Coordinates of C-alpha atoms and ligand atoms in Angstrom, one line a residue:
M1215 CA 5.2 -3.3 19.3
T1216 CA 4.5 0.3 18.4
S1217 CA 7.6 2.3 18.9
P1218 CA 7.3 5.3 21.1
S1219 CA 6.6 8.3 18.9
S1220 CA 9.8 9.8 17.9
S1221 CA 9.9 13.5 17.4
H1222 CA 10.1 14.9 13.8
F1223 CA 9.8 18.4 12.4
L1224 CA 6.0 18.1 11.7
R1225 CA 5.3 17.0 15.2
E1226 CA 7.4 19.8 16.5
R1227 CA 5.8 22.4 14.2
I1228 CA 2.3 21.5 15.3
H1229 CA 3.3 21.3 18.9
D1230 CA 4.8 24.8 18.6
D1231 CA 1.8 26.2 16.8
L1232 CA -0.5 25.0 19.4
S1233 CA 1.6 26.1 22.4
R1234 CA 2.2 29.6 20.9
G1235 CA -1.5 29.9 20.2
V1236 CA -1.0 30.2 16.4
V1237 CA -3.8 27.7 16.0
S1238 CA -6.3 26.6 18.7
S1239 CA -6.8 23.1 17.3
V1240 CA -5.3 21.0 14.5
V1241 CA -7.1 20.3 11.2
T1242 CA -5.3 18.3 8.5
R1243 CA -6.6 16.6 5.4
F1244 CA -5.6 13.7 3.2
P1245 CA -6.3 14.7 -0.4
P1246 CA -6.0 11.9 -2.9
E1247 CA -7.0 12.3 -6.5
P1248 CA -9.4 9.4 -7.3
N1249 CA -7.4 8.3 -10.4
G1250 CA -6.0 5.1 -9.0
F1251 CA -5.7 3.0 -5.9
L1252 CA -3.7 4.1 -2.9
H1253 CA -0.2 2.7 -2.5
I1254 CA 2.3 2.4 0.4
G1255 CA 3.6 5.9 -0.3
H1256 CA 0.1 7.2 0.4
A1257 CA 0.1 5.3 3.7
K1258 CA 2.8 7.6 4.9
S1259 CA 0.7 10.6 4.1
I1260 CA -2.4 9.0 5.7
C1261 CA -0.5 8.1 8.9
L1262 CA 0.9 11.6 9.1
N1263 CA -2.3 13.5 8.4
F1264 CA -4.7 11.3 10.4
G1265 CA -2.0 10.3 13.0
L1266 CA -0.9 13.9 13.9
A1267 CA -4.5 15.1 14.0
Q1268 CA -5.4 12.2 16.4
E1269 CA -2.3 12.8 18.5
F1270 CA -3.0 16.5 19.0
G1271 CA -6.8 16.0 19.5
G1272 CA -7.7 17.6 16.2
R1273 CA -9.4 16.2 13.1
C1274 CA -8.4 15.0 9.6
H1275 CA -10.6 15.3 6.6
L1276 CA -10.6 12.9 3.7
R1277 CA -10.9 15.1 0.6
F1278 CA -11.0 13.8 -2.9
D1279 CA -9.0 16.1 -5.0
D1280 CA -11.2 15.6 -8.1
T1281 CA -10.4 18.5 -10.4
N1282 CA -9.5 16.4 -13.5
P1283 CA -12.5 14.5 -14.8
E1284 CA -10.4 12.8 -17.5
K1285 CA -8.8 10.2 -15.2
E1286 CA -11.1 10.0 -12.3
D1287 CA -13.6 7.2 -11.5
P1288 CA -16.1 6.4 -8.7
L1289 CA -14.5 3.0 -8.4
F1290 CA -11.4 4.7 -7.1
V1291 CA -13.4 6.9 -4.8
A1292 CA -14.8 3.8 -3.1
A1293 CA -11.5 1.9 -3.0
I1294 CA -9.7 4.8 -1.4
Q1295 CA -12.3 5.0 1.4
E1296 CA -12.1 1.3 2.1
D1297 CA -8.3 1.4 2.2
V1298 CA -8.1 4.4 4.6
R1299 CA -10.5 2.7 6.9
W1300 CA -8.6 -0.6 6.7
L1301 CA -5.4 1.2 7.6
G1302 CA -7.2 2.2 10.8
F1303 CA -8.3 5.8 10.3
D1304 CA -11.6 7.5 10.3
W1305 CA -12.7 10.9 9.0
G1306 CA -16.0 10.8 10.8
H1307 CA -18.4 13.1 8.9
H1308 CA -15.5 15.0 7.3
L1309 CA -15.7 13.5 3.8
Y1310 CA -15.3 16.1 1.1
H1311 CA -14.7 16.5 -2.6
A1312 CA -12.9 19.4 -4.2
S1313 CA -15.8 19.2 -6.7
D1314 CA -18.2 20.0 -3.8
Y1315 CA -16.7 23.5 -3.9
F1316 CA -16.9 24.1 -7.7
E1317 CA -19.5 26.9 -7.3
R1318 CA -17.5 28.6 -4.5
L1319 CA -14.3 28.2 -6.4
Y1320 CA -16.0 29.8 -9.4
Q1321 CA -17.0 32.7 -7.2
F1322 CA -13.4 33.0 -6.0
A1323 CA -12.3 33.2 -9.6
V1324 CA -14.8 36.0 -10.2
E1325 CA -13.5 37.8 -7.2
L1326 CA -10.0 37.5 -8.5
I1327 CA -11.1 38.9 -11.9
E1328 CA -12.9 41.8 -10.1
K1329 CA -9.7 42.6 -8.3
G1330 CA -7.8 42.8 -11.5
K1331 CA -5.8 39.7 -10.6
A1332 CA -7.0 37.2 -13.3
Y1333 CA -7.8 37.3 -17.0
V1334 CA -9.1 35.2 -19.8
C1335 CA -6.3 34.2 -22.2
H1336 CA -6.7 32.8 -25.7
L1337 CA -3.2 31.5 -26.1
S1338 CA -3.1 27.8 -27.1
A1339 CA -1.4 25.3 -24.8
E1340 CA 1.6 25.4 -27.1
E1341 CA 1.7 29.2 -27.1
L1342 CA 1.5 29.1 -23.3
R1343 CA 4.5 26.8 -23.1
A1344 CA 6.4 28.9 -25.6
T1345 CA 5.8 32.2 -23.7
R1346 CA 6.4 30.8 -20.2
G1347 CA 10.2 31.3 -20.4
T1348 CA 12.7 29.1 -18.7
L1349 CA 14.6 29.1 -15.4
T1350 CA 17.1 31.5 -16.9
E1351 CA 14.8 33.6 -19.2
P1352 CA 11.7 35.5 -18.2
G1353 CA 8.4 34.7 -19.7
I1354 CA 6.5 36.9 -22.2
E1355 CA 3.3 38.6 -21.2
S1356 CA 0.1 37.4 -22.9
P1357 CA -1.5 39.9 -25.4
Y1358 CA -4.8 39.3 -23.5
R1359 CA -3.3 40.3 -20.1
N1360 CA -4.6 43.8 -19.9
R1361 CA -8.2 43.3 -20.8
S1362 CA -10.8 45.2 -18.7
V1363 CA -12.4 43.6 -15.7
A1364 CA -15.8 43.8 -17.4
E1365 CA -14.5 42.0 -20.5
N1366 CA -12.9 39.3 -18.4
L1367 CA -16.1 38.8 -16.4
D1368 CA -18.1 38.4 -19.5
L1369 CA -15.6 36.0 -21.1
F1370 CA -15.3 33.9 -18.0
A1371 CA -19.1 33.6 -17.7
R1372 CA -19.2 32.5 -21.3
M1373 CA -16.5 29.9 -20.7
R1374 CA -18.7 28.5 -18.0
A1375 CA -21.8 28.6 -20.3
G1376 CA -19.9 26.4 -22.8
E1377 CA -19.6 28.9 -25.6
F1378 CA -15.9 28.0 -26.2
D1379 CA -14.3 24.8 -27.4
E1380 CA -11.8 22.9 -25.3
G1381 CA -8.4 24.6 -25.5
A1382 CA -9.9 27.9 -26.9
C1383 CA -9.1 29.8 -23.7
T1384 CA -8.1 29.6 -20.1
L1385 CA -8.4 31.8 -17.0
R1386 CA -5.0 32.8 -15.8
A1387 CA -3.8 34.6 -12.6
K1388 CA -2.1 37.9 -13.3
I1389 CA 1.0 37.7 -11.2
D1390 CA 4.5 38.2 -12.7
M1391 CA 5.9 36.8 -16.0
T1392 CA 9.4 37.6 -14.8
S1393 CA 9.2 35.7 -11.5
P1394 CA 12.1 33.3 -10.9
N1395 CA 9.4 30.8 -9.9
L1396 CA 7.7 29.5 -13.0
N1397 CA 4.6 28.7 -11.1
M1398 CA 4.1 32.4 -10.5
R1399 CA 4.2 33.3 -14.2
D1400 CA 0.5 33.8 -14.7
P1401 CA -0.5 30.2 -14.0
V1402 CA -3.7 28.7 -15.5
L1403 CA -6.5 28.6 -12.9
Y1404 CA -9.3 27.2 -15.1
R1405 CA -9.4 25.2 -18.3
I1406 CA -12.3 24.1 -20.5
L1407 CA -12.9 20.3 -20.4
K1408 CA -16.1 19.1 -22.0
R1409 CA -16.2 15.9 -20.1
P1410 CA -18.6 14.6 -17.5
H1411 CA -17.2 14.5 -14.0
Q1412 CA -17.4 11.5 -11.6
N1413 CA -19.2 13.7 -8.9
T1414 CA -20.8 16.6 -10.7
G1415 CA -21.8 14.9 -13.9
D1416 CA -22.5 17.5 -16.7
A1417 CA -22.9 20.5 -14.5
W1418 CA -19.5 22.0 -15.5
C1419 CA -17.4 22.3 -18.6
I1420 CA -14.6 24.4 -16.9
Y1421 CA -12.5 22.9 -14.2
P1422 CA -10.1 24.5 -11.7
T1423 CA -6.5 23.4 -11.7
Y1424 CA -5.0 21.7 -8.8
D1425 CA -3.1 24.8 -7.7
F1426 CA -6.3 26.9 -7.7
A1427 CA -8.5 24.4 -6.0
H1428 CA -6.2 23.0 -3.4
G1429 CA -5.4 25.9 -1.1
L1430 CA -8.9 27.4 -1.4
S1431 CA -10.4 24.0 -0.5
D1432 CA -8.0 23.9 2.5
A1433 CA -9.2 27.4 3.5
L1434 CA -12.9 26.5 3.1
E1435 CA -12.5 23.5 5.4
G1436 CA -10.5 25.4 8.0
V1437 CA -7.4 23.3 7.5
T1438 CA -4.6 24.5 9.7
H1439 CA -1.7 22.4 8.5
S1440 CA -1.7 21.4 4.8
I1441 CA 0.9 18.7 4.8
C1442 CA 2.1 17.6 1.4
T1443 CA 5.1 16.1 -0.4
L1444 CA 8.2 18.1 -1.4
E1445 CA 7.4 18.4 -5.0
F1446 CA 4.8 21.0 -4.0
A1447 CA 7.4 23.3 -2.3
D1448 CA 7.7 25.3 -5.6
H1449 CA 3.9 25.8 -5.6
K1450 CA 3.8 27.2 -2.1
P1451 CA 4.2 30.9 -3.2
L1452 CA 1.2 30.4 -5.5
Y1453 CA -0.7 28.7 -2.7
D1454 CA 0.0 31.7 -0.4
W1455 CA -0.6 34.3 -3.1
L1456 CA -4.1 33.0 -3.8
L1457 CA -5.0 33.0 -0.1
E1458 CA -3.7 36.6 0.2
Q1459 CA -5.7 38.0 -2.7
L1460 CA -9.0 36.4 -1.8
D1461 CA -11.4 36.9 1.0
V1462 CA -11.0 33.5 2.6
P1463 CA -12.0 32.3 6.1
C1464 CA -8.4 31.4 7.1
H1465 CA -4.9 31.0 5.8
P1466 CA -3.7 27.4 6.2
Q1467 CA 0.0 26.6 6.2
Q1468 CA 1.5 24.3 3.6
I1469 CA 4.3 22.2 5.0
E1470 CA 6.3 19.8 2.9
F1471 CA 7.8 16.4 3.8
N1472 CA 9.8 13.8 1.9
R1473 CA 7.8 11.2 0.0
L1474 CA 8.2 7.5 0.6
N1475 CA 10.1 5.6 -2.0
L1476 CA 10.7 1.9 -1.5
T1477 CA 13.3 -0.5 -3.1
Y1478 CA 12.2 -3.3 -5.4
T1479 CA 8.8 -1.7 -6.2
V1480 CA 7.3 1.4 -7.7
T1481 CA 5.2 4.0 -6.0
S1482 CA 3.7 5.9 -8.9
K1483 CA 0.1 5.6 -9.7
R1484 CA 0.9 5.9 -13.4
K1485 CA 3.3 2.9 -13.3
L1486 CA 0.9 0.8 -11.2
K1487 CA -1.9 1.6 -13.6
T1488 CA 0.4 0.3 -16.5
L1489 CA 0.9 -3.0 -14.6
V1490 CA -2.8 -3.4 -14.2
E1491 CA -3.8 -2.4 -17.7
R1492 CA -1.2 -4.6 -19.4
G1493 CA -2.3 -7.6 -17.3
I1494 CA 1.1 -8.0 -15.7
V1495 CA -0.6 -8.4 -12.4
A1496 CA -4.2 -9.6 -11.7
G1497 CA -5.5 -6.2 -10.7
W1498 CA -5.0 -3.3 -8.4
D1499 CA -5.3 -5.7 -5.4
D1500 CA -2.9 -8.3 -6.8
P1501 CA -0.9 -9.4 -3.7
R1502 CA 2.4 -8.4 -5.3
M1503 CA 1.2 -4.8 -5.8
P1504 CA 2.5 -2.1 -3.3
T1505 CA -1.1 -0.8 -3.2
L1506 CA -2.9 -0.9 0.1
S1507 CA -5.5 -3.2 -1.3
G1508 CA -2.7 -5.4 -2.6
L1509 CA -0.9 -5.5 0.7
R1510 CA -4.2 -6.2 2.4
R1511 CA -5.0 -9.1 0.0
R1512 CA -1.5 -10.5 0.5
G1513 CA -2.3 -10.6 4.3
V1514 CA -0.2 -7.7 5.6
P1515 CA -1.6 -6.5 8.9
P1516 CA -2.4 -2.7 8.9
A1517 CA -0.6 -2.4 12.2
A1518 CA 2.7 -3.4 10.4
I1519 CA 2.3 -0.6 7.9
R1520 CA 1.6 2.0 10.6
E1521 CA 4.7 0.8 12.5
F1522 CA 6.8 0.9 9.3
V1523 CA 5.7 4.5 8.7
E1524 CA 6.5 5.4 12.3
R1525 CA 10.0 3.9 12.0
I1526 CA 11.0 5.5 8.7
G1527 CA 10.2 8.9 10.2
V1528 CA 9.8 12.2 8.3
S1529 CA 12.3 14.6 7.0
R1530 CA 12.8 17.1 4.2
S1531 CA 15.3 15.1 2.1
E1532 CA 14.5 12.6 -0.5
S1533 CA 15.4 9.0 0.2
C1534 CA 14.6 5.4 -0.7
V1535 CA 13.7 3.0 2.0
D1536 CA 14.8 -0.6 1.9
M1537 CA 12.0 -3.0 1.3
A1538 CA 13.6 -5.3 3.9
L1539 CA 12.5 -2.8 6.6
L1540 CA 8.8 -3.0 5.6
E1541 CA 9.2 -6.8 5.5
S1542 CA 10.7 -6.9 8.9
C1543 CA 7.9 -4.8 10.4
I1544 CA 5.5 -7.3 8.8
R1545 CA 7.4 -10.3 10.3
E1546 CA 7.5 -8.8 13.8
E1547 CA 3.8 -8.0 13.9
L1548 CA 2.9 -11.4 12.6
D1549 CA 5.3 -13.2 14.8
R1550 CA 3.6 -11.6 17.8
T1551 CA 0.0 -12.0 16.7
A1552 CA -0.4 -14.9 14.2
P1553 CA -1.6 -18.2 15.5
R1554 CA 0.5 -21.2 14.5
A1555 CA -0.7 -24.0 12.3
L1556 CA 0.6 -27.0 10.5
A1557 CA 0.6 -27.3 6.7
V1558 CA 2.7 -28.9 4.1
L1559 CA 3.4 -27.2 0.7
K1560 CA 5.0 -30.0 -1.3
P1561 CA 3.8 -33.2 0.3
L1562 CA 5.5 -36.5 0.6
R1563 CA 3.7 -39.5 2.2
L1564 CA 5.0 -40.9 5.5
V1565 CA 3.6 -44.1 7.0
V1566 CA 4.2 -44.9 10.6
T1567 CA 4.3 -48.7 10.3
S1568 CA 4.3 -49.3 14.0
Y1569 CA 1.1 -47.3 14.5
P1570 CA -2.2 -49.3 14.4
E1571 CA -4.0 -48.8 11.1
D1572 CA -7.4 -48.0 12.7
H1573 CA -6.1 -45.8 15.5
E1574 CA -6.3 -42.0 15.7
E1575 CA -5.5 -39.5 18.4
I1576 CA -5.7 -35.8 19.0
F1577 CA -2.8 -33.7 20.1
L1578 CA -3.5 -30.4 21.8
L1579 CA -1.0 -27.8 20.4
P1580 CA -0.5 -24.3 21.6
N1581 CA -1.6 -21.7 19.1
H1582 CA 1.3 -19.4 20.0
P1583 CA 4.6 -20.4 21.7
K1584 CA 4.8 -17.1 23.7
D1585 CA 1.2 -16.0 24.1
P1586 CA -1.0 -18.5 26.0
S1587 CA -4.0 -16.2 25.6
L1588 CA -4.2 -17.4 22.0
G1589 CA -5.2 -20.8 23.4
T1590 CA -4.7 -24.3 22.0
R1591 CA -6.2 -26.4 19.2
E1592 CA -6.8 -30.0 18.5
V1593 CA -4.6 -31.6 15.8
P1594 CA -5.4 -35.1 14.7
F1595 CA -2.7 -37.8 14.1
C1596 CA -2.9 -41.2 12.4
R1597 CA -0.7 -43.8 10.8
E1598 CA -0.4 -41.9 7.5
L1599 CA 0.9 -38.4 7.3
W1600 CA 2.1 -35.8 4.9
I1601 CA 5.5 -34.3 5.4
E1602 CA 7.4 -31.7 3.4
A1603 CA 9.2 -33.4 0.5
E1604 CA 12.4 -31.5 1.1
D1605 CA 12.6 -32.7 4.7
F1606 CA 13.6 -36.2 3.4
T1607 CA 16.6 -37.3 1.5
L1608 CA 18.1 -40.6 0.7
T1609 CA 21.6 -39.2 0.7
P1610 CA 21.9 -36.6 3.4
P1611 CA 24.6 -33.9 2.7
K1612 CA 26.9 -33.0 5.6
G1613 CA 24.9 -31.1 8.3
F1614 CA 21.5 -32.4 7.1
R1615 CA 19.5 -32.9 10.4
R1616 CA 16.2 -33.9 8.8
L1617 CA 14.8 -37.3 7.8
S1618 CA 16.9 -39.9 6.0
P1619 CA 17.2 -43.7 6.3
G1620 CA 18.1 -44.7 9.9
R1621 CA 17.6 -41.2 11.2
E1622 CA 15.3 -40.2 14.1
V1623 CA 13.4 -36.9 14.0
R1624 CA 10.7 -35.2 16.0
L1625 CA 7.2 -34.7 14.5
R1626 CA 6.1 -31.4 16.1
G1627 CA 4.0 -32.1 19.1
A1628 CA 3.4 -35.8 18.2
Y1629 CA 6.1 -38.5 18.3
L1630 CA 9.7 -39.2 17.6
V1631 CA 10.0 -41.3 14.4
T1632 CA 12.8 -43.2 12.8
C1633 CA 13.1 -43.9 9.1
T1634 CA 13.1 -47.6 8.4
G1635 CA 12.7 -47.7 4.6
I1636 CA 11.1 -46.2 1.5
E1637 CA 8.8 -47.1 -1.3
T1638 CA 9.6 -45.9 -4.9
D1639 CA 7.7 -45.7 -8.1
A1640 CA 8.8 -47.3 -11.4
L1641 CA 11.2 -44.4 -12.0
G1642 CA 12.8 -44.9 -8.7
Q1643 CA 11.3 -41.7 -7.2
V1644 CA 10.5 -41.9 -3.5
T1645 CA 6.8 -42.1 -3.0
T1646 CA 6.6 -43.1 0.6
V1647 CA 8.8 -42.8 3.6
L1648 CA 8.4 -45.7 6.1
C1649 CA 9.0 -45.0 9.8
T1650 CA 8.5 -46.5 13.2
H1651 CA 7.5 -44.4 16.2
D1652 CA 8.6 -44.4 19.9
P1653 CA 5.2 -44.7 21.8
A1654 CA 7.0 -43.3 24.9
S1655 CA 7.6 -40.0 23.1
R1656 CA 3.9 -39.0 23.0
G1657 CA 3.8 -35.2 22.6
G1658 CA 7.2 -35.2 20.9
D1659 CA 9.5 -35.3 23.9
A1660 CA 12.3 -37.8 24.0
P1661 CA 11.6 -39.9 27.2
D1662 CA 15.4 -40.2 28.0
G1663 CA 16.2 -36.7 26.8
R1664 CA 18.2 -38.3 23.9
N1665 CA 19.4 -36.2 21.0
V1666 CA 17.2 -36.3 17.9
G1667 CA 17.4 -34.6 14.5
A1668 CA 15.2 -31.7 13.4
T1669 CA 11.6 -31.1 14.3
L1670 CA 9.4 -31.5 11.3
H1671 CA 6.0 -30.2 10.5
W1672 CA 3.4 -32.7 9.3
V1673 CA -0.4 -33.2 8.8
S1674 CA -2.5 -36.3 9.1
A1675 CA -3.3 -37.6 5.6
R1676 CA -6.7 -38.9 6.8
H1677 CA -7.8 -35.6 8.1
A1678 CA -5.9 -33.0 6.1
I1679 CA -7.6 -30.7 3.8
P1680 CA -6.2 -29.8 0.3
L1681 CA -4.9 -26.3 0.0
T1682 CA -4.1 -24.0 -2.9
V1683 CA -1.2 -21.9 -1.8
R1684 CA 0.2 -18.9 -3.8
L1685 CA 3.8 -18.2 -3.0
Y1686 CA 4.4 -14.6 -3.7
D1687 CA 7.7 -12.9 -4.0
R1688 CA 8.8 -9.4 -4.7
L1689 CA 7.4 -8.0 -8.0
F1690 CA 10.7 -6.6 -9.3
T1691 CA 14.2 -8.0 -9.4
A1692 CA 15.8 -4.5 -9.6
E1693 CA 16.5 -2.6 -6.5
H1694 CA 15.4 0.6 -8.2
P1695 CA 13.1 -0.4 -11.0
G1696 CA 13.0 1.9 -14.0
T1697 CA 16.3 3.7 -13.3
E1698 CA 18.5 1.7 -15.6
R1699 CA 16.0 0.1 -17.9
D1700 CA 12.2 0.3 -18.6
F1701 CA 10.6 -0.8 -15.3
L1702 CA 8.5 -3.4 -17.2
E1703 CA 11.7 -5.2 -18.2
E1704 CA 12.6 -5.7 -14.5
I1705 CA 9.6 -7.7 -13.4
H1706 CA 10.5 -10.7 -11.3
P1707 CA 9.8 -13.7 -13.6
S1708 CA 8.7 -16.0 -10.7
S1709 CA 7.0 -13.7 -8.4
L1710 CA 4.1 -16.1 -8.1
E1711 CA 4.3 -19.9 -7.7
V1712 CA 1.2 -21.9 -7.0
C1713 CA 1.4 -25.1 -4.9
H1714 CA -1.1 -27.7 -3.9
G1715 CA -0.5 -28.8 -0.4
F1716 CA -2.3 -30.0 2.7
G1717 CA -3.2 -28.4 6.0
E1718 CA -4.7 -29.2 9.4
P1719 CA -8.5 -29.3 9.2
G1720 CA -9.1 -26.0 11.0
L1721 CA -7.6 -24.1 8.0
A1722 CA -10.7 -24.9 5.9
T1723 CA -13.2 -23.2 8.2
C1724 CA -11.1 -20.1 9.1
A1725 CA -12.5 -16.7 8.0
P1726 CA -11.1 -15.1 4.9
E1727 CA -8.2 -12.8 5.9
S1728 CA -7.2 -15.0 8.8
R1729 CA -3.4 -15.0 9.2
F1730 CA -1.2 -17.8 10.4
Q1731 CA 2.3 -18.8 10.9
W1732 CA 2.6 -22.2 9.3
E1733 CA 5.4 -23.7 11.2
R1734 CA 8.8 -23.6 9.5
L1735 CA 7.2 -22.2 6.3
G1736 CA 6.3 -18.6 6.9
F1737 CA 3.2 -16.4 7.3
F1738 CA 0.1 -17.2 5.3
C1739 CA -3.3 -15.5 4.9
A1740 CA -6.6 -17.0 3.8
D1741 CA -7.4 -15.1 0.6
R1742 CA -9.9 -12.4 1.0
V1743 CA -11.7 -13.3 -2.2
D1744 CA -11.0 -16.9 -3.1
H1745 CA -10.9 -18.7 0.2
S1746 CA -13.8 -20.9 1.2
P1747 CA -14.3 -24.1 3.1
N1748 CA -14.7 -25.9 -0.2
Q1749 CA -11.6 -24.3 -1.7
P1750 CA -9.2 -23.3 1.0
T1751 CA -6.9 -20.8 -0.7
F1752 CA -4.0 -19.1 1.0
N1753 CA -1.4 -16.5 0.1
R1754 CA 2.1 -16.5 1.5
I1755 CA 2.5 -13.1 3.1
I1756 CA 6.2 -13.5 3.8
G1757 CA 8.8 -16.1 4.6
L1758 CA 10.2 -16.5 8.1
R1759 CA 13.6 -15.0 7.1
D1760 CA 14.8 -12.4 4.6
S1761 CA 15.7 -14.5 1.6
W1762 CA 16.7 -11.4 -0.4
A1763 CA 19.5 -10.3 2.0
K1764 CA 21.8 -13.0 0.7
K1765 CA 20.8 -12.4 -3.0
T1766 CA 21.4 -8.7 -2.7
A1767 CA 24.8 -9.3 -0.9
R1768 CA 25.8 -11.7 -3.7
Q1769 CA 24.9 -9.2 -6.4
R1770 CA 27.1 -6.5 -4.8
Ligands
ATP2510 P1 1.4 9.4 -7.6 O1 2.7 10.2 -7.6 O2 1.6 8.0 -7.3 O3 0.7 9.6 -8.9 P2 0.0 11.5 -6.4 O4 0.8 12.3 -5.5 O5 -0.4 12.1 -7.7 O6 0.6 10.0 -6.5 P3 -2.4 12.0 -4.9 O7 -3.6 11.2 -5.0 O8 -2.4 13.4 -5.4 O9 -1.3 11.1 -5.6 O10 -1.8 11.9 -3.4 C1 -2.5 12.2 -2.3 C2 -1.6 12.6 -1.2 O11 -0.6 11.6 -0.9 C3 -0.8 13.9 -1.6 O12 -0.8 14.8 -0.5 C4 0.6 13.3 -1.8 O13 1.5 14.3 -1.4 C5 0.7 12.1 -1.0 N1 1.6 11.1 -1.5 C6 1.6 10.6 -2.8 N2 2.6 9.8 -3.0 C7 3.3 9.7 -1.8 C8 4.5 9.1 -1.4 N3 5.2 8.3 -2.2 N4 4.9 9.3 -0.1 C9 4.3 10.1 0.7 N5 3.1 10.8 0.4 C10 2.7 10.6 -0.9
MG2511 MG1 -1.1 14.4 -6.9

C-alpha cells in the first residue's frame, strides 16, 4: 500500500546536490538525546533521515546526542536502538555517541581559544541571562571577554581538571554581543557539570553544549545533510560559524523541516515523562502512549507508521496532523495483512437445541476474505456457543437486524439459526438464548437464497479459550491537549477498559505480537509481554471504524 514517493523539498535538495556534484554521496544522521523514549514525532525524523539515505544510496548514522549527563540513561539508549530497528531501519556499523568525540571536541575548543575565538567567562548563569540583551536591545560584553589566549588556555585546562565548582565558569564563543540573533551573542560552549555520564563515566566534568557538539559531530562523521526540526533554524548561523572557524574535515549543511504534531496526544518527551512518572500510564510502552514502544505494544504495524509519515509529507510550516490520519493508515495496513479470527468480548450463551449434544464439527474458514495466500483455519462448532451480548435483544428497535425472538441470523461460516426462546436468571436477565438451526445451511449459506438478518460472530463454548482483552482508546479527550488547560486535566477517563471474553482455540497458541482482525470487533494484537498460552492476553489496536469522527463533529 506504500504510496509512490511524492516529492518534497528535502528530496529535491538532495537530488540537486547529487546531480550538481555538491556532494558525491548522501550521509545523514538521526541524533536522539537518550533522555526518554522515542515518540511518533521522532518517527518522522527517522523515516526522513534513514529513508532519504536509503533512497539515494547513501547511509544514515544513529548518533546519541548525549551531552547532558543529568537526564540521560543507558536504559533509553537501549530502547532507542530497539525502536529504530523495529521501525525497519538499520545503521549498520554506524552507531555513534557525541560523547565518543569528547576528546576531539575538547581539542576543537582549544583550537578556538588559540584562534582568539573563545574565552573562559566567570559570569554566573543569572549574570549571563542579564547581559544577553533582548530581541530589541544588544547584549553587554563580558568583563572576561578580552583575556589573553594563554590565560584562556590555562583556565580551560583547569576547568577540565576539575579545579572549579559547577557554575563557576563557562567557555564562551567570542562572536558578537550586538548580533540580532541571540544565539550569536557569545554562546556558552562548555559548562562544568560534576556528574557521571552514561557513556564516559567520571572521565569528564566539563560538557559541551548541544550547539557546540552537534555540528562538529556532524563534520567528524562526514554528514552531508544535517536534517533537523525548524526550532533549530535560529541556531544555523552558529552551526555554520563554528564550522568556518575550525579546521574540520567537511562542512555539512543543516536543513530544517516542520516537526510532526498530532491531535489528541502530546509529542514532547518532557510531557510523556510526566505521564510515566505520575503513574498515569503503565510505563513508556503503555499502549496508549504515542511512543514507538507504546505503538508497538498496542500492535501497530511499523509499515503503517512509515506510510503515515510518507503521507503527511514535509514542509517548512508548522502544522498539526489529525490523529484520524494515523488511525486510517493503521486500519488500511491491518485490513490488508491481518488474518481474521472469531472472538467474543462480552459473551452471552447460545444453545442450538436442534443440534445433537455429543456432536461436533469443524468448519474451514478463510483467514482473509481477499488474500487466499493467508490460507484457512479450522474452527470447531458444537451445540453450545458464545455470542456477543449486544447482538441479542428481546425488544428489537427499528432497523435492528441481529438476533431476537423469532429472528433468523447467520452464524459466520456455520449455520443459519432462529431464536426460539430464552432462559433468564432470578432477576429476569437473559442468561441463554435458545435457537434451532437449519441443517441445510451448513457453511452459513441459505439453501434457498432466502433473506436472513445479520451475520454474527461466535465461538464454540466447548472449545473456546478465555481471553483477557484490553480495549484502548485515545489517551486525551482534547484535540490539542495542554492548550486551554493543563494537559494532565485532559486525560481520557476511560481510555482503558478490560474485558474477559472468549476466542477460537488458535488464539491461545499464537506468538506474542500476532495481529488479527476479530470479525466485527476490530483489530487486536497478542500482548508482547503478557500473552501466553495459559493467559491469552490481547490489546485492541483499533476499531474497524473511526468512532471519534462523530464525537468530534458533535462537539463542533
Ligand atoms: P522533545 O521535543 O520530545 O523533547 P527532542 O527534539 O528534544 O524531543 P531529540 O532526542 O533531540 O528530542 O530528537 C532527535 C531528533 O528527532 C531531532 O533531530 C529532532 O529534530 C527530531 N524530532 C524530535 N521531535 C520531533 C517531531 N515532533 N517531529 C519531527 N522530528 C522530531
Ligand atoms: Mg532535542
